[in-house]
Structures are given as structure tokens and as C-alpha cells.
Amino acid sequence: MTATVTATGTRPPVGARPAPVLPGYRFELAKLLSQWRIRLLLLACWIAPAAFVAAVSLQSSLPADTVFGRWMNATGWAGALVVLDFSCSWALPLLTALVAGDVFAAEDRLGTWRHLLVAVRSPRRIFVAKGLASLTVLLLLVAGLAASGIVGGLAAVGNRPLAGLDGHLLAPADAAATVLLAWVCVLAPTVAFAAVGLLGSVALGRSPMGLLMPALLALVLQLAQLLPLPVAVRTALPNSAFIAWRGLFTSPAQTGPLLIGLAVSLVWAVAATALAYRLFLRRDFTDLTYDGSGRRVVVAAVLPLAALVVLTVGVIAVATPATGSGIEKGKLQDSLATAYAHLYRLQTRELHRPDVTEAQLGASASCDKGGSRVLDRGPGNDWRCVVSWHLPGASAVGSAIYQLDVTADGRYVADGDGPKEVNGYFQVRTPAGDAPNPLWQFDGNVDLLASTPKE
Amino acid sequence: MGKVDENRSPAVRARGITKSFGDVVALDGVDLDVVYGQVHGLVGPNGAGKTTLLGLLLGLAVADGGRLEILGTPVGRTLAVPQGVAGFVDGPGLYPSLTARQNLSALASLGRYDADGATGVDDALEQVGLTDVADDRVRGFSLGMRQRLGLAAALLTKPRLLVLDEPANGLDPAGKHHVHRVIAGLAADGTAVVLSSHRMDDLAALCSEVTILATGRVVFSGPVSKLAAESGELDYRLLTSDPAAAHRLASETPGLRVAPGRDPAQRLDTDVLVVRGPVPAVDELVVRLVRAGVALRELAPVVTPLEAAFLALTGAGTAPVRTGQEEQMDQEDLR
């Protein structure tokens, strides 16, 4: 052949332009939403919490191990918070693993990178589109968990006031706002875990380890949170906001750990995304057998994130007053006395007795951990406290005993040890019949970062 | 063929292209010219560098050395090929959870080829014969259907250079017909097509020129007819009414040798005779068979001339018996 044939039309060659981000985003979203796994997750997140909360709220046996679990048959808002607490422990890291942890690896499995690159012509835009699409799906899943839990609780129990973690009552409107705010707050650590998922997906290619990276990280961090770590280390971990939202349910709100947790989460989100972006742009897409490599993951992902933890610990240790575990005798006494006073008022109302204010009660607590041979600080189930109060017009001082199980994250369960008519029995006899005794067992929360009050 | 424009630059002009992956040299000084309206075949044994070269044409990688111009534009970095290049390597990239139509629509929106809207997608599906399964998920598609859908995806872009890696893989006769018709139609409209294939019948049917690669180097590039002429003596299988007489006549025909073994593809068919020689000698044998009253029921080359040339040039298989001097002369001719 010696002659050249004219091309279709006579268009001059035009430099290839990358595809816009919006169509790429829509394409990535369509790919994600067309997967049965994602559809099932969406269905589960929008239905299962409602069914669970409705079913459990109507039972006599409640999940008291979970924060707010013991209030599930008292108010519909407690159900949403039980779902939130469970989600923070397991569901959200798992969801991020299944969505963000697979969004890049899926292309490796399908062998579609070359096709996608030829179509989009910009690895940068592919990264942005995939990141945004996985974030969108995650938001849909989280919204489903929140909405479903709230609807299930309200439908089964009703829109009633919620007792906070210091015993104060939140009116239904306040409870609604605070519950929604708590769900919004956990979006930050969710995004951080999603970024880790992206990083794992980029770094490890089709290897299943990429998918597992957020779930594994969550498991390791959960175990770490169970240990009596210094508060600076605990707060510097990216899952601290998964716990710190509980501080919204005290008055005043314990905003210190929450704000730091949110900041740490956002820093992790940015850092992990940036690492994933850098790895992605450096990848050789002509290598179809790409499976990531252990060395690459360690150098490009694990080491920078470990360095970030060290840096964050240093900053928090310097910038906050907290030392040690953050669980001090004085803070615990204050927290217990406050919660007791609020819940005493609640019990008073149940019993139709004359109302008293917290100031009139003047409740105080005296705590001891494990007897005289043990320092009165740190987590443990060997805290024993005596709460004292007095009623207006009465000269005698009332006292009640509590055994406290304080966990390293600042949560404690106060278990009433008598007297029976105050806090020693799980029910109280009201004019309308037997009712749960709010002073028998209750949850509280210590602000780990607050400075220790003078005893 | 479409209108001729001798002044235009070729769709692909590659000079001295080199590409290595670590210690492995995938391409070593490759030259390639593909003009508009031409279907250019790329053949070679596994590992010859075909996919690497096709990847360069699609902009998936950049050459380590040499000069590459695509559609008249020098290409110096990845994903920098000009608009109008489409195709696939290592199979079409399709998403199994999406339908055929969804796959194409997404591609159309990504590449801003959706000016024709759904019509463009429907046209592309119709051209490759997948209209009936347009709304089926690709998960259930056979390999041949995926290949056709990959071709449809390339058609959406209205390419001026179409790059296809093994487009005939897994195709049934109907699918092959569709694909051949589409490729021929594109070439007739002036699109340059570069395709790789291991199927010599496809290349012979579609390509006007071929380039043969072996270990990263071009061992032949030119018209298919010239390549076929390179094949020299071929093995032919004969099926006659009197095998004994045919054997005797073949032995007596000048320039023709009866192959020592039977046709490898027909080992159980004892009536088949395999002879080796140039075309004039085979013609003479046919005349002698007719004169002797032996009916000739079948006469065909054991391998096509193209395949024979390929095997000879790449040393990939049992080639027709040739002397070393002949081989050397052939190589010099190619250079």
C-alpha cells in the first residue's frame, strides 16, 4: 500500500483532554451501587437498626453493657445511641473496609485499569472520582444507620426525654439535636478509616489485605483503647472520636476529647488520602500482575502513619493538662455526685415526691480504689464510692454506696449497693406501680482531659 | 477504501522505539508505519512485544527511546496520545455488574462522546450484534461477547486510530463476521486499525499489511501478499480416489517431495497424502492426477502461506524445510 487514505472527516488532531470529574464520579458511583454487596449493605443499614432497636426496646432484658442501653425502653433516642455505639465499635470500620477498601482493588481484580485510564486519561481525576464515590456511599450507609436507629426507637418507645451520661434530662428536642450531632461527629473518624481503606486498596492492589486494612486497624485500635494507656496516647488514636462523642451527653459537654478526636481524625483522613494519592500516581499500570508489596506498604503507608501517631501524642501531651490515664479520684467523685443528683431528681419525680434541686441536694461523693494499698487513680472495677446528700429541711445526711467499674476510656458503670430503698434494688414502687430505679445502676463518663479538681 | 490523500502523515509513525521492563527488553528499535484506512496486523510469538507496542499506541506507557507520532502528534508521556485513539489491550475492560448499555453509556459520558446520546450507544451495540443483550449484565457474557462489546466501546469514540489486542479471541463464526465487518467498515471510512492476533486466517482476511515481531524486534513489515510469497515451499495435503497412485505420481513429479509423515492434523486419515514443493510443482501433480484418471477430492496447504512465513520468520514452529542460505537471503531481503 503506498497511498494514504483520508481519515474520517478531516478533523485535525486534538490533544486528548482528561474526562471531567463529574462524569467520572457518576461512573464510579454507578459501579459501586451496581454491586450486590453494596446494595445488601445499604439495605441492611437502612433496615436492620430499626428492627433491632424496636425489638430490643420492647424486651425486659436490655443491653446494659452498651452506653444508653439501659434506657432503651425509656426513650426512643437511646436506641439510636446504642446503634451509634455499636457502629463505632464494629460497623463503621467494617463498612469503610468493604467500600473504600475495595474501590481501587476492584479494578485490579477486574483488570480494568487500562480501560479506565484510556477513558479518563488522568490518574488524578480517577483518584478523586473514586474517593468521592466511596465517600458518598459511606455517607449513605451512615445516614441509614442513624435514620433507621432513630425511627426504630421512636416508633417502638416514643419521643421522650433522654437521661444523659451525667443523669441530666435532655428534652426530646435537645435529645434529637444531640443525637444527630453525635452521628455527625463520628463521620470524622469514619472518613479517617475510609482514607486508610483507600490507602490499603491502592497499596495492596488485588490482595485481600487491602480490603482488611481498615478493619484490622480498627481491631488493633479497639484493643489499644482497652489498655490503660496514657490519655495523650489514647486521644491521639484516630478512633478516639468514636468514643469521645459520649461527652456530648453531659452538661456541660465534655468537648475537649471530642474536639481533639475530631482534629486527629481529620488529620488522619488527610494524611492517609495524601499517601494513597501519592502511591496511586506513582503506580505502573502496565504491570497487570501488580499485587502491591509488603515493603511498599511499610515504607509508604505504615511508617508515615506511625510517625503521625507519635507526633500527635507529643502535641497532645504538651498542649493538654491531662497526665496518666486521665482517671483521677477527684474527677470521678465530681462526676458521680453530679450524676447522682440529677438521677435523684428523676427518682423523686417517679415517686411523686416534692421536687428538689441539685443545689439543694448538695450531693458529694467519696471514692476509694482497692483499699489503702492501691493508688486512687486509673481504671478498674474496684472503685467504691459513698455518695452523701441532704434534703431541704432535714438534718440527717443521706448516704448511698456504689461499686464503680471504670473503663480506660472514661466510662463507668455505677452499681448501687444500698440502701435498698435508694439504690439497692432495680425497681422502685411508684403510685402507678413498679418502675425502673434510675439510681440502681447508671452510666457515667469522666472527662479524661479535664484538669483534676481539688479534693 | 475511502478517498486518498497522499499528503497526510500516517496515523502511526514509530522510529527506533525501545522499551524495557527492568532487565527485560520488550521492544528493541521498532519501526512502524500505519496509514489511514489500513488494517495493520501485528503478529509474533508470545513475549514478542506486541502488547507493549499496542500499549504505547494507546498511551498507557511511554517508550524509553525512539520517536513515536500518533495522528501526527509526537507522544512523549503517558496518556498523552491525541483524541481519536481508542481500543484495548489484554482484553476489553468491562464492568460485570453493569449492563452492556451501562458500560457504553458510562464510557460515552467519560469521553464526552455522548453528543449522540443513546443513539450512539445503540448504534455501536447494533454494529457488533449485541442489541439483543444490551440490557443484560456483562457478568453473563461469553468471551466473544465481551470482545464485541469492547469493540463497541471503541466505536463510540469514532476513532481515527483503533488499537485492538486479539479482537477475535473467543468469537464464534457469527461474532467473527460482525467484528470483521466492523473493522473493514472502519478502515473503508479512513480509520487506521492496528490489531494483534495469533489467528493467521483473521490477519489474512483483514489486514493489508502486517508487522511481525520476534523478541522485541521487527522481522518483517509489509504487505500480506509479500509475506505470503516469503513462505517458499509449503506442505499440501491431498485426498484422492486412489492414494497409492497419487503417491506414485507425486514421487515422480519434479520438484515435489512426498512428506515422510502423514498430515499431523489427520493422523487417522490414512488416505491423506502430504506433499511438499512450490506451487508450479503442485500444479503439475494435479495435471498428472487428472491424466491418470485419479479423482482429486481435496487439495489444501497444511498451513496457510501467511502462517508458514510467520513460523519461518519467528522460528516458532516447524517451518517448511529451507536451506540456511535461503534463510539468510530472505532476512536480507526483509532488511
Coordinates of C-alpha atoms in Angstrom, one line a residue, chain A residues 57-254:
Chain A
S57 CA -36.7 -1.8 73.3
L58 CA -39.7 -3.9 73.9
Q59 CA -37.8 -6.6 75.9
S60 CA -37.3 -6.5 79.6
S61 CA -33.7 -7.5 79.2
L62 CA -31.7 -4.6 77.8
P63 CA -28.1 -4.3 76.5
A64 CA -26.8 -2.6 79.6
D65 CA -23.2 -3.2 78.6
T66 CA -23.7 -0.6 75.9
V67 CA -23.8 3.0 76.7
F68 CA -27.5 4.1 76.9
G69 CA -28.6 0.5 76.5
R70 CA -30.3 0.5 79.9
W71 CA -32.5 3.4 78.8
M72 CA -33.8 1.8 75.6
N73 CA -37.3 1.2 77.0
A74 CA -37.5 4.6 78.5
T75 CA -36.9 6.8 75.4
G76 CA -36.6 6.2 71.6
W77 CA -33.4 8.2 71.5
A78 CA -31.5 5.7 73.5
G79 CA -31.9 3.1 70.7
A80 CA -30.2 5.4 68.1
L81 CA -27.3 5.8 70.6
V82 CA -26.9 2.1 71.1
V83 CA -26.7 1.7 67.4
L84 CA -24.2 4.5 67.3
D85 CA -22.0 2.9 70.0
F86 CA -22.2 -0.5 68.2
S87 CA -21.4 1.1 64.9
C88 CA -18.4 2.9 66.3
S89 CA -17.0 -0.4 67.6
W90 CA -17.6 -2.6 64.6
A91 CA -20.0 -1.5 61.9
L92 CA -18.3 1.7 60.7
P93 CA -14.8 0.3 60.3
L94 CA -16.2 -2.7 58.6
L95 CA -18.3 -0.6 56.2
T96 CA -15.3 1.5 55.3
A97 CA -13.3 -1.7 54.7
L98 CA -16.0 -3.0 52.3
V99 CA -16.5 0.2 50.4
A100 CA -13.3 2.3 50.4
G101 CA -11.0 -0.7 51.0
D102 CA -12.1 -2.2 47.7
V103 CA -12.7 0.8 45.4
F104 CA -9.3 0.6 43.8
A105 CA -8.7 -3.1 44.3
A106 CA -11.8 -3.9 42.3
E107 CA -10.2 -2.5 39.2
D108 CA -7.2 -4.8 39.8
R109 CA -9.4 -7.8 40.1
L110 CA -11.4 -7.0 37.0
G111 CA -8.3 -6.0 35.0
T112 CA -9.9 -2.7 34.0
W113 CA -7.2 -0.2 34.9
R114 CA -6.1 0.2 31.3
H115 CA -9.6 0.7 30.1
L116 CA -10.3 3.3 32.7
L117 CA -7.1 5.1 32.1
V118 CA -7.7 5.3 28.4
A119 CA -11.2 6.5 29.0
V120 CA -10.4 9.1 31.7
R121 CA -6.8 9.9 30.8
S122 CA -6.0 11.3 34.2
P123 CA -5.0 9.2 37.2
R124 CA -5.6 12.3 39.4
R125 CA -9.2 12.5 38.3
I126 CA -9.7 8.8 38.7
F127 CA -8.5 9.1 42.3
V128 CA -10.7 12.0 43.0
A129 CA -13.8 10.3 41.5
K130 CA -13.2 7.1 43.3
G131 CA -12.6 8.9 46.6
L132 CA -15.8 10.9 46.3
A133 CA -17.9 8.0 45.2
S134 CA -16.8 5.8 48.1
L135 CA -17.4 8.7 50.4
T136 CA -20.9 9.2 49.1
V137 CA -21.7 5.5 49.5
L138 CA -20.3 5.6 53.1
L139 CA -22.4 8.6 53.9
L140 CA -25.5 6.8 52.6
L141 CA -24.7 3.9 54.8
V142 CA -24.1 6.0 57.9
A143 CA -27.2 8.0 57.2
G144 CA -29.1 4.7 57.0
L145 CA -27.7 3.5 60.3
A146 CA -28.7 6.8 62.0
A147 CA -32.1 7.2 60.5
S148 CA -33.0 3.6 60.9
G149 CA -32.0 3.6 64.6
I150 CA -33.9 6.8 65.3
V151 CA -37.0 5.7 63.5
G152 CA -37.0 2.3 65.2
G153 CA -36.6 3.8 68.6
L154 CA -39.2 6.5 68.2
A155 CA -41.7 4.1 66.7
A156 CA -41.2 1.5 69.4
V157 CA -40.8 3.6 72.5
G158 CA -41.6 7.2 71.6
N159 CA -40.2 10.7 71.6
R160 CA -39.4 11.0 75.3
P161 CA -36.7 12.8 77.3
L162 CA -33.3 11.2 77.4
A163 CA -31.1 10.9 80.5
G164 CA -27.5 11.9 79.7
L165 CA -24.3 10.4 81.0
D166 CA -24.4 12.8 83.9
G167 CA -28.0 12.0 84.6
H168 CA -29.4 15.3 83.4
L169 CA -32.5 15.0 81.3
L170 CA -32.5 16.2 77.7
A171 CA -35.8 17.3 76.4
P172 CA -36.9 15.4 73.3
A173 CA -35.8 18.3 71.0
D174 CA -32.4 18.6 72.7
A175 CA -32.0 14.8 72.6
A176 CA -32.8 14.8 68.9
A177 CA -30.2 17.6 68.2
T178 CA -27.6 16.0 70.3
V179 CA -28.1 12.5 68.8
L180 CA -27.8 13.9 65.3
L181 CA -24.7 15.9 66.3
A182 CA -23.1 12.7 67.7
W183 CA -23.8 10.9 64.4
V184 CA -22.3 13.9 62.5
C185 CA -19.2 13.8 64.8
V186 CA -18.5 10.1 64.1
L187 CA -18.3 11.0 60.4
A188 CA -14.8 12.3 61.0
P189 CA -13.3 9.1 62.2
T190 CA -15.3 7.2 59.6
V191 CA -13.7 9.4 56.9
A192 CA -10.3 8.7 58.5
F193 CA -10.9 4.9 58.3
A194 CA -12.2 5.3 54.8
A195 CA -8.9 7.1 53.9
V196 CA -7.0 4.2 55.4
G197 CA -9.2 1.9 53.3
L198 CA -8.2 3.9 50.2
L199 CA -4.6 3.6 51.1
G200 CA -4.8 -0.1 51.6
S201 CA -6.7 -0.5 48.4
V202 CA -4.1 1.4 46.5
A203 CA -1.0 0.0 48.2
L204 CA -2.0 -3.7 48.1
G205 CA -3.8 -4.0 44.8
R206 CA -5.9 -7.1 44.5
S207 CA -4.5 -8.6 47.7
P208 CA -7.3 -9.1 50.2
M209 CA -5.1 -7.5 52.8
G210 CA -6.1 -4.1 51.3
L211 CA -9.7 -4.8 52.0
L212 CA -8.9 -5.8 55.5
M213 CA -6.7 -2.8 56.4
P214 CA -9.4 -0.5 58.0
A215 CA -11.0 -3.5 59.8
L216 CA -7.6 -4.6 61.1
L217 CA -6.6 -1.1 62.1
A218 CA -10.0 -0.8 63.9
L219 CA -9.4 -4.0 65.8
V220 CA -5.9 -3.1 66.8
L221 CA -7.1 0.4 68.0
Q222 CA -10.0 -1.1 69.8
L223 CA -7.6 -3.4 71.7
A224 CA -5.4 -0.4 72.4
Q225 CA -8.3 1.5 73.8
L226 CA -9.0 -1.3 76.3
L227 CA -5.5 -0.9 77.7
P228 CA -4.6 1.6 80.4
L229 CA -2.8 3.8 78.0
P230 CA -1.7 7.4 78.9
V231 CA -4.5 9.7 78.0
A232 CA -2.3 11.6 75.5
V233 CA -1.8 8.3 73.5
R234 CA -5.4 7.3 73.8
T235 CA -6.6 10.7 72.5
A236 CA -4.1 10.7 69.7
L237 CA -5.5 7.5 68.1
P238 CA -7.8 8.0 65.1
N239 CA -10.7 6.2 66.7
S240 CA -10.8 8.4 69.8
A241 CA -13.7 10.3 68.3
F242 CA -15.6 7.0 68.1
I243 CA -15.7 7.2 71.9
A244 CA -15.5 10.9 72.6
W245 CA -19.0 11.7 71.2
R246 CA -20.3 10.4 74.6
G247 CA -19.1 13.7 76.0
L248 CA -21.9 15.5 74.2
F249 CA -24.3 13.9 76.7
T250 CA -23.1 15.6 79.8
S251 CA -23.7 19.1 80.9
P252 CA -21.6 20.9 80.3
A253 CA -20.5 18.9 77.3
Q254 CA -17.0 17.3 77.5

